[in-house]
Amino acid sequence: MGLASEVRRLRLARGLTQRELAEPAYTRAFVAAIESGARVPSDEALAHLAGRLGTGVDDLRHGRPPGTEARLRARLVEARLALSHGRAEESAAELKAVLEEASAYRLTEITGWARLRLGEIHTHLGESHSALAAFEEILAETPAEQVRLHAAVVARVAYSRFTIGDPQRAMAILETELRALRDRPEADADAELRIASGLMYVYNELDWNDRARQVEWEAAPLIPRVVDQEWVAQFCSTAAQLRRIESELDDVDRLLTDAVRRYTDLGMQREIGMCHWARGYVLRRAARLPEAAAQFRRARAILHEVGAIQDVAGATIELAEVLRRQGELEEAGTLAAEAGATSERTGHREGMAEASRLLGLVCGQTGRNAEAEHHLAVAADRYEGAGLMAELVTTCGLLADLLLATGREAEARSMLRRGLRGAETLW
């Protein structure tokens, strides 16, 4: 609907004549010319008409029915929830409809959010490269003034970059965005918390726990001012995974209970599954293996139910590692192979490397040394290719131990030197 027809529609709906709408600043003929499309009002005249008609200037300018923006934002929320519950096709159809309507009414920020949510469907389905391409295109077209949208897109670009094996780039764009947000004259707590969560995740995956904890310490005071409760829950879940020792388990429980409560209030399902994964991750590090296994099995069930393909693979790898440590080698090997195949299909470099290393460890524990050597060598190459140098160091050590056990000292020394070169990049 254009400006002319919207002015007429609203005038009639409010029982006004053209003269009543025009006065005291304008004439009846002026309003008649606008309603016929013969004249385009100035900004001043448009403000007068909008005030008399009880609508916003931009709504009137673009012919938007009252409440259009609020209605479309509500539909974005519903589409987000549909994806969280595994209804990806329904979510995509709703988002495309929102995108079309928002574009027609020139609601550029809602258009951006709809495009972002469509990109997140690629992430949900494990389509890493498609997700990255979508997010980078959106980022190129999102002005920094749309602060929260810009931060959300940056976080998604970074996560996608990390997934395909570019952690240094992921870290750099998050650090740059965080500095830019902190340099703004007016702080935006939501945007800063979202970027902090992303950076904490990357630092933790790179085994830079001290850096991650520093970001958490700096960002935590923002929480009371944050509007988006999903972003608060995500921050709490990520922060919980930074805890590594038994004495911190009460803190982990507090953070994850808070996250689950917020996700439950929002009606989200996949994210609750990720909280079970986070709890299992910490319990595994604390050597509470039976409890960790139970959490990973719960996470897998939820994530499988909602069709979060790559997330299922990640939880499966974690469960397989716990089972390996418990001596349940057959199931551990089966699960590792399953997760590795999924990670290869989705292009998740870290998942591919982790699955290969786990298969190598299982083969080594069952006396299949040649297979173990092969899998560990593949894992080392994959970790190095993914830029995960701390994991490369660990894998080189494992492979060197295997080589030494079979009397191949020169090859073991070569592998240890490779690990040392990787370690030098960590500082």
Coordinates of C-alpha atoms in Angstrom, one line a residue:
M1 CA 0.0 0.0 0.0
G2 CA 1.4 3.4 -1.0
L3 CA 1.4 6.7 0.8
A4 CA -1.6 8.1 -1.0
S5 CA -3.9 5.2 -0.3
E6 CA -2.6 4.9 3.3
V7 CA -3.4 8.5 4.1
R8 CA -6.9 8.1 2.7
R9 CA -7.4 4.8 4.5
L10 CA -6.3 6.1 7.9
R11 CA -8.3 9.4 7.4
L12 CA -11.5 7.5 6.7
A13 CA -10.9 5.1 9.5
R14 CA -10.6 8.0 11.9
G15 CA -13.7 9.7 10.6
L16 CA -11.8 12.8 9.4
T17 CA -12.6 15.0 6.4
Q18 CA -9.8 16.2 4.2
R19 CA -10.2 19.7 5.7
E20 CA -10.0 18.4 9.3
L21 CA -6.9 16.4 8.5
A22 CA -5.3 19.4 6.8
E23 CA -6.0 22.2 9.3
P24 CA -4.6 24.3 10.8
A25 CA -1.4 24.2 8.8
Y26 CA -2.6 23.1 5.3
T27 CA -5.6 23.2 3.0
R28 CA -8.1 20.6 1.9
A29 CA -6.7 20.8 -1.6
F30 CA -3.3 19.9 -0.3
V31 CA -4.6 16.7 1.3
A32 CA -6.6 15.9 -1.8
A33 CA -3.5 16.2 -3.9
I34 CA -1.6 13.8 -1.6
E35 CA -4.4 11.3 -1.6
S36 CA -4.6 11.4 -5.4
G37 CA -0.9 10.8 -5.7
A38 CA -0.3 14.1 -7.4
R39 CA 1.8 15.6 -4.6
V40 CA 4.4 14.1 -2.3
P41 CA 4.4 15.8 1.2
S42 CA 7.6 17.3 2.7
D43 CA 9.0 15.8 5.9
E44 CA 7.3 18.6 7.8
A45 CA 3.9 18.0 6.2
L46 CA 4.3 14.2 6.6
A47 CA 5.0 14.8 10.3
H48 CA 1.8 16.8 10.6
L49 CA -0.3 14.2 8.8
A50 CA 1.2 11.3 10.9
G51 CA 0.4 13.2 14.1
R52 CA -3.2 13.8 13.1
L53 CA -3.6 10.2 11.9
G54 CA -2.0 8.7 15.0
T55 CA 0.7 6.8 13.3
G56 CA 4.5 7.0 12.8
V57 CA 6.1 9.1 10.1
D58 CA 8.0 6.2 8.6
D59 CA 4.9 4.0 8.7
L60 CA 3.0 6.6 6.9
R61 CA 5.8 7.3 4.4
H62 CA 6.1 3.7 3.4
G63 CA 2.4 2.9 3.6
R64 CA 2.7 0.5 6.5
P65 CA -0.4 -0.4 8.5
P66 CA -0.1 0.5 12.2
G67 CA 1.7 -2.2 14.2
T68 CA 3.5 -3.7 11.2
E69 CA 6.9 -3.6 12.7
A70 CA 5.8 -5.1 16.0
R71 CA 3.8 -7.8 14.2
L72 CA 6.8 -8.8 12.0
R73 CA 9.1 -8.9 15.0
A74 CA 6.7 -11.3 16.7
R75 CA 6.7 -13.5 13.7
L76 CA 10.5 -13.5 13.8
V77 CA 10.3 -14.9 17.3
E78 CA 7.9 -17.6 16.3
A79 CA 10.2 -18.6 13.4
R80 CA 13.1 -18.7 15.8
L81 CA 11.2 -21.0 18.2
A82 CA 10.1 -23.3 15.3
L83 CA 13.8 -23.9 14.4
S84 CA 14.7 -24.5 18.0
H85 CA 12.1 -27.2 18.1
G86 CA 13.3 -28.8 14.8
R87 CA 10.7 -27.5 12.5
A88 CA 13.2 -26.1 10.0
E89 CA 10.9 -26.0 6.9
E90 CA 8.2 -24.2 8.9
S91 CA 10.8 -21.7 10.2
A92 CA 12.2 -21.1 6.7
A93 CA 8.7 -20.5 5.2
E94 CA 7.8 -18.0 7.9
L95 CA 11.1 -16.2 7.6
K96 CA 10.8 -15.9 3.8
A97 CA 7.3 -14.4 4.3
V98 CA 8.6 -11.9 6.9
L99 CA 11.5 -11.0 4.6
E100 CA 9.2 -10.3 1.7
E101 CA 6.9 -8.1 3.7
A102 CA 9.7 -6.3 5.6
S103 CA 11.4 -5.6 2.3
A104 CA 8.2 -4.2 0.7
Y105 CA 7.7 -1.9 3.7
R106 CA 11.4 -0.9 3.8
L107 CA 11.9 -2.2 7.3
T108 CA 15.6 -2.7 6.8
E109 CA 16.5 -4.0 10.3
I110 CA 13.8 -6.6 10.3
T111 CA 14.9 -7.6 6.8
G112 CA 18.4 -8.1 8.2
W113 CA 17.1 -10.2 11.1
A114 CA 15.0 -12.4 8.8
R115 CA 18.1 -13.0 6.6
L116 CA 20.2 -13.8 9.7
R117 CA 17.6 -16.3 10.9
L118 CA 17.5 -18.0 7.5
G119 CA 21.3 -18.3 7.7
E120 CA 20.9 -20.0 11.1
I121 CA 18.9 -22.7 9.5
H122 CA 22.0 -23.6 7.5
T123 CA 24.0 -23.8 10.8
H124 CA 21.3 -25.9 12.4
L125 CA 21.4 -28.4 9.5
G126 CA 25.2 -28.5 9.5
E127 CA 25.6 -26.7 6.2
S128 CA 28.7 -24.8 7.4
H129 CA 29.9 -23.3 4.1
S130 CA 26.4 -22.2 3.1
A131 CA 25.9 -20.6 6.5
L132 CA 29.2 -18.7 6.3
A133 CA 28.4 -17.4 2.8
A134 CA 25.0 -16.2 3.9
F135 CA 26.3 -14.5 7.1
E136 CA 29.2 -12.7 5.3
E137 CA 26.8 -11.4 2.7
I138 CA 24.5 -10.0 5.4
L139 CA 27.4 -8.5 7.3
A140 CA 28.5 -6.6 4.2
E141 CA 25.1 -5.0 4.0
T142 CA 24.4 -4.4 7.7
P143 CA 25.3 -0.9 8.9
A144 CA 27.2 -0.7 12.2
E145 CA 24.4 1.7 13.5
Q146 CA 22.1 -1.3 13.7
V147 CA 24.2 -2.3 16.7
R148 CA 22.6 -5.5 17.9
L149 CA 21.9 -6.9 14.4
H150 CA 25.5 -6.2 13.5
A151 CA 26.8 -7.9 16.6
A152 CA 24.6 -10.9 16.0
V153 CA 25.8 -11.3 12.4
V154 CA 29.5 -10.9 13.4
A155 CA 29.1 -13.6 16.0
R156 CA 27.6 -15.9 13.4
V157 CA 30.4 -15.2 10.9
A158 CA 33.0 -15.9 13.6
Y159 CA 31.3 -19.2 14.6
S160 CA 31.1 -20.3 11.0
R161 CA 34.7 -19.4 10.4
F162 CA 35.7 -21.4 13.4
T163 CA 33.7 -24.4 12.2
I164 CA 35.3 -24.5 8.8
G165 CA 38.8 -24.4 10.3
D166 CA 39.7 -20.7 10.5
P167 CA 39.9 -19.9 14.3
Q168 CA 42.4 -17.1 14.0
R169 CA 40.1 -15.2 11.7
A170 CA 37.1 -16.0 14.0
M171 CA 39.0 -14.6 16.9
A172 CA 40.2 -11.5 15.1
I173 CA 36.7 -10.4 13.9
L174 CA 35.3 -10.9 17.4
E175 CA 38.1 -9.0 19.1
T176 CA 37.7 -6.1 16.6
E177 CA 33.9 -6.0 17.1
L178 CA 34.3 -6.0 20.9
R179 CA 36.7 -3.1 20.7
A180 CA 34.4 -1.2 18.4
L181 CA 31.4 -1.7 20.8
R182 CA 33.4 -0.6 23.8
D183 CA 34.5 2.6 21.9
R184 CA 31.0 3.6 21.1
P185 CA 29.8 6.8 22.9
E186 CA 26.7 4.9 24.0
A187 CA 27.2 1.3 25.2
D188 CA 24.9 -1.4 24.1
A189 CA 24.9 -4.2 26.7
D190 CA 23.1 -6.7 24.5
A191 CA 25.5 -6.4 21.6
E192 CA 28.6 -6.5 23.9
L193 CA 27.4 -9.6 25.8
R194 CA 26.7 -11.4 22.5
I195 CA 30.2 -10.7 21.2
A196 CA 31.7 -11.6 24.6
S197 CA 30.0 -15.0 24.5
G198 CA 31.4 -15.7 21.0
L199 CA 34.9 -14.7 22.0
M200 CA 34.8 -16.8 25.2
Y201 CA 33.8 -19.8 23.1
V202 CA 36.7 -19.3 20.7
Y203 CA 39.3 -18.7 23.4
N204 CA 38.1 -21.8 25.3
E205 CA 38.3 -24.0 22.2
L206 CA 41.8 -22.7 21.6
D207 CA 42.6 -23.7 25.2
W208 CA 43.2 -20.1 26.2
N209 CA 41.2 -20.4 29.4
D210 CA 42.7 -17.3 31.1
R211 CA 41.7 -15.0 28.3
A212 CA 38.2 -16.5 28.2
R213 CA 37.8 -16.0 32.0
Q214 CA 39.0 -12.4 31.6
V215 CA 36.3 -11.6 29.0
E216 CA 33.7 -13.3 31.2
W217 CA 34.8 -11.1 34.2
E218 CA 34.5 -7.9 32.1
A219 CA 31.1 -8.8 30.5
A220 CA 29.2 -10.3 33.5
P221 CA 28.3 -6.8 34.9
L222 CA 26.3 -6.2 31.7
I223 CA 23.7 -8.8 32.4
P224 CA 21.2 -6.7 34.4
R225 CA 21.0 -4.3 31.5
V226 CA 20.6 -6.9 28.7
V227 CA 17.2 -7.2 27.1
D228 CA 17.6 -10.3 25.0
Q229 CA 17.3 -13.2 27.5
E230 CA 18.5 -15.7 25.0
W231 CA 21.8 -13.9 24.8
V232 CA 22.0 -13.9 28.6
A233 CA 21.4 -17.7 28.7
Q234 CA 24.0 -18.3 26.0
F235 CA 26.5 -16.3 28.0
C236 CA 25.8 -18.3 31.2
S237 CA 26.1 -21.6 29.3
T238 CA 29.4 -20.6 27.7
A239 CA 30.8 -19.3 31.0
A240 CA 30.0 -22.6 32.7
Q241 CA 32.2 -24.4 30.2
L242 CA 35.2 -22.4 31.3
R243 CA 35.2 -24.1 34.7
R244 CA 37.6 -27.0 34.8
I245 CA 38.0 -28.3 38.4
E246 CA 35.9 -30.1 40.9
S247 CA 35.7 -27.1 43.3
E248 CA 34.0 -25.1 40.6
L249 CA 31.1 -27.5 40.0
D250 CA 28.7 -25.6 42.2
D251 CA 29.3 -22.5 40.0
V252 CA 28.7 -24.6 36.9
D253 CA 25.4 -25.8 38.3
R254 CA 24.4 -22.2 39.1
L255 CA 25.2 -20.9 35.6
L256 CA 23.6 -23.8 33.8
T257 CA 20.5 -23.8 36.0
D258 CA 20.1 -20.1 35.2
A259 CA 20.6 -20.8 31.5
V260 CA 18.0 -23.6 31.4
R261 CA 15.5 -21.5 33.3
R262 CA 15.8 -18.6 30.8
Y263 CA 15.6 -21.0 27.8
T264 CA 12.6 -22.7 29.3
D265 CA 10.9 -19.3 29.8
L266 CA 11.6 -18.5 26.2
G267 CA 10.2 -21.9 25.0
M268 CA 13.5 -23.0 23.4
Q269 CA 14.4 -26.7 23.1
R270 CA 17.7 -27.1 21.1
E271 CA 19.4 -24.7 23.5
I272 CA 18.4 -26.8 26.5
G273 CA 20.0 -29.7 24.8
M274 CA 23.2 -27.7 24.5
C275 CA 23.1 -27.0 28.2
H276 CA 23.1 -30.7 28.9
W277 CA 26.1 -30.9 26.6
A278 CA 27.8 -28.1 28.5
R279 CA 27.2 -29.8 31.8
G280 CA 28.6 -33.1 30.5
Y281 CA 31.7 -31.3 29.1
V282 CA 32.6 -29.9 32.5
L283 CA 31.8 -33.2 34.3
R284 CA 34.1 -35.0 31.9
R285 CA 36.9 -32.6 32.7
A286 CA 36.3 -33.2 36.4
A287 CA 36.6 -37.0 35.8
R288 CA 32.9 -37.5 36.8
L289 CA 32.5 -39.9 33.9
P290 CA 29.1 -41.7 34.7
E291 CA 27.5 -38.3 35.3
A292 CA 29.1 -36.9 32.1
A293 CA 27.8 -39.8 30.0
A294 CA 24.3 -39.3 31.3
Q295 CA 24.4 -35.6 30.3
F296 CA 25.8 -36.4 26.8
R297 CA 23.1 -39.0 26.2
R298 CA 20.4 -36.5 27.2
A299 CA 22.0 -33.9 25.0
R300 CA 22.1 -36.3 22.0
A301 CA 18.5 -37.2 22.4
I302 CA 17.3 -33.6 22.5
L303 CA 19.5 -32.5 19.6
H304 CA 18.6 -35.5 17.5
E305 CA 14.9 -34.8 18.1
V306 CA 15.2 -31.2 16.8
G307 CA 17.4 -32.2 13.9
A308 CA 20.5 -30.2 14.9
I309 CA 22.9 -32.4 12.8
Q310 CA 26.3 -31.1 13.7
D311 CA 25.4 -30.6 17.3
V312 CA 24.4 -34.2 17.5
A313 CA 27.8 -35.1 16.1
G314 CA 29.6 -33.0 18.7
A315 CA 27.7 -34.5 21.6
T316 CA 28.3 -38.0 20.1
I317 CA 32.1 -37.4 20.1
E318 CA 32.0 -36.2 23.7
L319 CA 30.0 -39.3 24.7
A320 CA 32.4 -41.6 22.8
E321 CA 35.4 -40.1 24.7
V322 CA 33.7 -40.8 28.0
L323 CA 32.9 -44.3 27.0
R324 CA 36.5 -44.9 25.9
R325 CA 37.8 -43.8 29.3
Q326 CA 35.3 -46.1 31.0
G327 CA 36.6 -49.0 28.9
E328 CA 33.5 -49.4 26.7
L329 CA 35.6 -49.4 23.6
E330 CA 33.3 -51.0 21.1
E331 CA 30.5 -48.5 21.6
A332 CA 33.1 -45.7 21.7
G333 CA 34.5 -46.7 18.4
T334 CA 31.1 -47.0 16.7
L335 CA 30.0 -43.5 18.0
A336 CA 33.3 -41.9 17.0
A337 CA 33.0 -43.3 13.4
E338 CA 29.4 -42.1 13.2
A339 CA 30.3 -38.6 14.4
G340 CA 33.3 -38.4 12.1
A341 CA 31.2 -39.3 9.1
T342 CA 28.7 -36.5 10.0
S343 CA 31.5 -34.0 10.5
E344 CA 33.0 -34.8 7.1
R345 CA 29.6 -34.3 5.5
T346 CA 29.1 -31.0 7.2
G347 CA 32.6 -29.7 6.8
H348 CA 33.2 -29.3 10.5
R349 CA 37.0 -29.4 10.7
E350 CA 37.3 -29.7 14.5
G351 CA 34.8 -32.5 14.6
M352 CA 36.6 -34.4 11.9
A353 CA 39.9 -34.1 13.8
E354 CA 38.4 -35.1 17.2
A355 CA 36.7 -38.2 15.7
S356 CA 40.0 -39.3 14.1
R357 CA 41.9 -38.9 17.3
L358 CA 39.3 -40.8 19.3
L359 CA 39.4 -43.6 16.8
G360 CA 43.1 -43.7 17.0
L361 CA 42.9 -44.0 20.8
V362 CA 40.3 -46.8 20.7
C363 CA 42.4 -48.7 18.1
G364 CA 45.5 -48.3 20.3
Q365 CA 43.7 -49.6 23.4
T366 CA 42.5 -52.7 21.4
G367 CA 46.0 -53.5 20.1
R368 CA 45.4 -52.3 16.5
N369 CA 48.5 -50.2 16.3
A370 CA 48.7 -49.7 12.6
E371 CA 45.1 -48.4 12.5
A372 CA 45.8 -46.3 15.6
E373 CA 48.8 -44.7 13.9
H374 CA 46.8 -43.9 10.8
H375 CA 44.0 -42.3 12.7
L376 CA 46.3 -40.3 14.9
A377 CA 48.3 -39.0 11.9
V378 CA 45.1 -38.0 10.2
A379 CA 43.9 -36.2 13.4
A380 CA 47.2 -34.3 13.6
D381 CA 46.9 -33.1 10.0
R382 CA 43.3 -32.1 10.6
Y383 CA 44.0 -30.2 13.9
E384 CA 46.9 -28.4 12.2
G385 CA 44.7 -27.5 9.2
A386 CA 42.0 -26.3 11.5
G387 CA 44.4 -24.0 13.4
L388 CA 43.9 -25.8 16.7
M389 CA 47.5 -25.9 17.7
A390 CA 46.9 -27.0 21.4
E391 CA 45.1 -30.1 20.1
L392 CA 47.9 -30.7 17.6
V393 CA 50.4 -30.7 20.4
T394 CA 48.4 -33.2 22.3
T395 CA 47.9 -35.4 19.3
C396 CA 51.6 -35.3 18.3
G397 CA 52.4 -36.5 21.9
L398 CA 50.0 -39.4 21.6
L399 CA 51.4 -40.4 18.2
A400 CA 55.0 -40.2 19.5
D401 CA 54.1 -42.5 22.4
L402 CA 52.7 -45.0 19.9
L403 CA 55.8 -44.8 17.7
L404 CA 58.1 -45.2 20.7
A405 CA 56.2 -48.3 21.8
T406 CA 56.8 -49.9 18.5
G407 CA 60.5 -49.0 18.5
R408 CA 60.5 -46.2 16.0
E409 CA 62.5 -43.6 17.9
A410 CA 63.5 -41.4 15.0
E411 CA 59.9 -41.0 13.8
A412 CA 58.8 -40.4 17.4
R413 CA 61.4 -37.6 17.8
S414 CA 60.2 -36.1 14.5
M415 CA 56.6 -36.1 15.7
L416 CA 57.6 -34.5 19.0
R417 CA 59.4 -31.7 17.1
R418 CA 56.3 -31.1 15.1
G419 CA 54.4 -30.8 18.4
L420 CA 57.0 -28.3 19.7
R421 CA 56.6 -26.2 16.5
G422 CA 52.9 -26.2 17.1
A423 CA 53.4 -25.2 20.8
E424 CA 55.5 -22.2 19.8
T425 CA 52.5 -20.7 18.1
L426 CA 50.5 -20.7 21.3
W427 CA 52.4 -17.8 22.9

